[in-house]
GROMACS .gro file of C-alpha atoms in nm:
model
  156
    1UNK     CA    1   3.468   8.931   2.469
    2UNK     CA    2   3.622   8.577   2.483
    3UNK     CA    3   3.692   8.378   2.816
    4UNK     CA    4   4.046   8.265   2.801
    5UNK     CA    5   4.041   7.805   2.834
    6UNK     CA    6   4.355   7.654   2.908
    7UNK     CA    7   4.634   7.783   2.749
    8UNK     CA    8   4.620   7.477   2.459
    9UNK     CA    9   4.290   7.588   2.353
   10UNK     CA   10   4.296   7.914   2.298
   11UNK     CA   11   3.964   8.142   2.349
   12UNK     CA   12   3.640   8.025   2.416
   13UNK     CA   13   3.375   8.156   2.197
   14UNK     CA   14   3.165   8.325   2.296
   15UNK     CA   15   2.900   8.387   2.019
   16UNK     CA   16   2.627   8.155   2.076
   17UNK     CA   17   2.443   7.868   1.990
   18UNK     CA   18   2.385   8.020   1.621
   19UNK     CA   19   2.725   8.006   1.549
   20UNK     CA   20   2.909   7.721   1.390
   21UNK     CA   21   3.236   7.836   1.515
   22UNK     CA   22   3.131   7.780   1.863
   23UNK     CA   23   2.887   7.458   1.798
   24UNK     CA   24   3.219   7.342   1.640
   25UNK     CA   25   3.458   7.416   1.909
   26UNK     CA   26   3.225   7.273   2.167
   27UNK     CA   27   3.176   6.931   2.013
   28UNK     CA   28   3.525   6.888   1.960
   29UNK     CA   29   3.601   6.890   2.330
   30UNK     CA   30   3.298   6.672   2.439
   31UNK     CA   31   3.508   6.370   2.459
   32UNK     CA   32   3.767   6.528   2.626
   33UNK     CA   33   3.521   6.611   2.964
   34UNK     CA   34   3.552   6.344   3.208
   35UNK     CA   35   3.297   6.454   3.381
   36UNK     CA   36   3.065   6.480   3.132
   37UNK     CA   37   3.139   6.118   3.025
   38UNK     CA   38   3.108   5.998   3.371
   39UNK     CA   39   2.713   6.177   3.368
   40UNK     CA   40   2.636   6.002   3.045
   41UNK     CA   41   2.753   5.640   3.195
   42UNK     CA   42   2.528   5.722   3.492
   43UNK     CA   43   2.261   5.839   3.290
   44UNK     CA   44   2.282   5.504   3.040
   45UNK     CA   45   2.231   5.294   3.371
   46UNK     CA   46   1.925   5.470   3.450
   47UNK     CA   47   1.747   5.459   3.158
   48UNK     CA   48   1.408   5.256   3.206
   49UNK     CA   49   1.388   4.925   3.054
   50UNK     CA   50   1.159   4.946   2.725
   51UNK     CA   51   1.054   5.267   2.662
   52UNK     CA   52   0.918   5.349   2.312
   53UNK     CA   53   0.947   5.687   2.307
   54UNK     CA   54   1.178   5.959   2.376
   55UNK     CA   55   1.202   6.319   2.388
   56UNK     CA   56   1.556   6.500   2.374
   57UNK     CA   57   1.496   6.889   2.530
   58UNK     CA   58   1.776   7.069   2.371
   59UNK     CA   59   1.943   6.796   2.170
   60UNK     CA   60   2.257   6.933   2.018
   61UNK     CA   61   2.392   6.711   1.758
   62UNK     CA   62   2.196   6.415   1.915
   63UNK     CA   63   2.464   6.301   2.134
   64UNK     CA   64   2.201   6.219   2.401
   65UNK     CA   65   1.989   6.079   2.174
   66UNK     CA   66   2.233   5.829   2.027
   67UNK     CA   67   2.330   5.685   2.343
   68UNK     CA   68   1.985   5.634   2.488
   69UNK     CA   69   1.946   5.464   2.122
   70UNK     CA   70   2.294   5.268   2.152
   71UNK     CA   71   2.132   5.191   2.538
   72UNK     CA   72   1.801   5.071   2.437
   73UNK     CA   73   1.763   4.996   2.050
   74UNK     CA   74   1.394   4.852   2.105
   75UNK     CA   75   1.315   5.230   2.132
   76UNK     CA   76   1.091   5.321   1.814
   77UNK     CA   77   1.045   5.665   1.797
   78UNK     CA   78   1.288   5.938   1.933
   79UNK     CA   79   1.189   6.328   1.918
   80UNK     CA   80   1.529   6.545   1.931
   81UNK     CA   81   1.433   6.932   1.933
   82UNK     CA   82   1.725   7.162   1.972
   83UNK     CA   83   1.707   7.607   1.844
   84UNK     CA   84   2.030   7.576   1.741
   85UNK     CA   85   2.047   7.505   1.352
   86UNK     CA   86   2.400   7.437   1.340
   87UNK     CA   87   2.330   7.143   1.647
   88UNK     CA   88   2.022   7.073   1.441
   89UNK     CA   89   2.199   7.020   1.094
   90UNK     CA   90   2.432   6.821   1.310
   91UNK     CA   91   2.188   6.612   1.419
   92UNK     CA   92   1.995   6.571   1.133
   93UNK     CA   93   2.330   6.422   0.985
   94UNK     CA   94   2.374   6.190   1.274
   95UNK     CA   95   2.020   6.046   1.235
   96UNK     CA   96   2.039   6.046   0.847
   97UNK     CA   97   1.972   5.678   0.817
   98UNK     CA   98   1.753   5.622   1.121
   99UNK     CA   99   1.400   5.620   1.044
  100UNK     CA  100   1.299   5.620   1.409
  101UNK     CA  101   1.449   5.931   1.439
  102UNK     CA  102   1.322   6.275   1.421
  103UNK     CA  103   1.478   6.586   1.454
  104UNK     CA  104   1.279   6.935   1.469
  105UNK     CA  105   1.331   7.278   1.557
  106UNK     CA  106   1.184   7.381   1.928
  107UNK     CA  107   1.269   7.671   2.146
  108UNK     CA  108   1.293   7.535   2.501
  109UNK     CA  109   1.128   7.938   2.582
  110UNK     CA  110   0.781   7.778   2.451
  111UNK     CA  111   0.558   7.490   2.581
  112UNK     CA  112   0.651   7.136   2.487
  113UNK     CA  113   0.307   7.065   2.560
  114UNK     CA  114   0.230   7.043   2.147
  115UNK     CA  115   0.512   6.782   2.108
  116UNK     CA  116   0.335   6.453   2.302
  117UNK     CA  117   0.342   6.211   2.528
  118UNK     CA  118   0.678   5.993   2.586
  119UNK     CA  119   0.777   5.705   2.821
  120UNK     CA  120   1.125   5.850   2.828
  121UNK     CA  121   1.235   6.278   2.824
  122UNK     CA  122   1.583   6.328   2.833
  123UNK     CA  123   1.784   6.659   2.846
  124UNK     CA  124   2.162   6.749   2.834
  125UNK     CA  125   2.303   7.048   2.936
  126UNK     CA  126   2.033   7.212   2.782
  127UNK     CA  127   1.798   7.368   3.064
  128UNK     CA  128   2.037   7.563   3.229
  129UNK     CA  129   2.039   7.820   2.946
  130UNK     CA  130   1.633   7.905   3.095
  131UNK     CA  131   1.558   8.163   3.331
  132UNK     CA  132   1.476   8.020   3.664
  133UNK     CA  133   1.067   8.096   3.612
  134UNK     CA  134   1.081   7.909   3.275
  135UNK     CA  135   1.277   7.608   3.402
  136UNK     CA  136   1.001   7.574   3.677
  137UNK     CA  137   0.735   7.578   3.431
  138UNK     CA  138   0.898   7.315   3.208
  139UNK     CA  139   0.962   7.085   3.457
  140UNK     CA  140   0.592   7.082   3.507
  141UNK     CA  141   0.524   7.044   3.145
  142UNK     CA  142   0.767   6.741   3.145
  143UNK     CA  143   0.580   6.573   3.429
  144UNK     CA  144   0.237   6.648   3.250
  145UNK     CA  145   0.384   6.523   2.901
  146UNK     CA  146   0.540   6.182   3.032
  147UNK     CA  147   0.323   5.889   3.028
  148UNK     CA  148   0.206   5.724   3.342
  149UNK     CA  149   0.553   5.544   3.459
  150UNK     CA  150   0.733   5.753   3.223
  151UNK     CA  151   1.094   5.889   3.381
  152UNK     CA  152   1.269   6.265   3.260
  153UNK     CA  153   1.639   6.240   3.296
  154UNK     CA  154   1.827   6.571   3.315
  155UNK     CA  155   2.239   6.567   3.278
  156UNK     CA  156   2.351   6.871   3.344
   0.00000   0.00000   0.00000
């Protein structure tokens, strides 16, 4: 069943993250959410001075990514794991031509234990979608997976 939006944009779908008809309507009205904007500033300002690496939990189409890139640009190596292959193929476009870049398939469900260590883990809007015991158990994989210093910053 679709949630009715505003009247000038029709339903909201309602399918999933699998579906490019909702991956599509949802980046289309990214720069239309103040608020959202306003969190991405914010987090831009916060971002530690020279990390190296970075982690993106549930990266979309790399949006997060990119400006944490466009923020720091010493970074050399960013790891942006999404399950959602239409994000993913988004992302993967985004990042074509950036060698620093990496983009991989990783259900936020399982340990991110096997992907590293990073100075820097970012999320977006991403960990909500957990159950509440999962999101407690990640956010004590994040701690264990950042290096000593390291900062996790979580926009939601």
């Amino acid at each position: 069943m679709a949630v009715k939006a505003a009247a000038s944009e029709g339903p909201t779908p309602t399918a999933g993250w699998s579906d490019p008809g909702q991956v599509e309507w949802y980046l289309d009205r990214i720069d239309r959410l103040p608020p959202r904007l306003a969190g991405e500033n914010a987090l831009a300002e916060l971002l530690p001075p020279a990390p190296e690496t970075v982690l993106d939990l549930g990266c979309g189409d790399g949006r997060l990514a990119a400006l944490v890139l466009a923020a720091r640009p010493a970074i050399e190596r960013v790891l942006a794991v999404d399950v959602s292959d239409p994000m993913l193929h988004r992302a993967e476009v985004r990042f074509a031509a950036d060698p620093r870049v990496t983009v991989g398939h990783w259900d936020l469900a399982d340990s991110i234990e096997p992907l590293g260590s990073f100075d820097l883990i970012v999320s977006g809007f991403a960990i909500h979608h957990l159950e509440d015991d999962r999101k407690q158990r990640l956010f004590t994989e994040i701690a264990q997976q950042l290096v000593p210093g390291g900062i996790f910053a979580n926009l939601e």
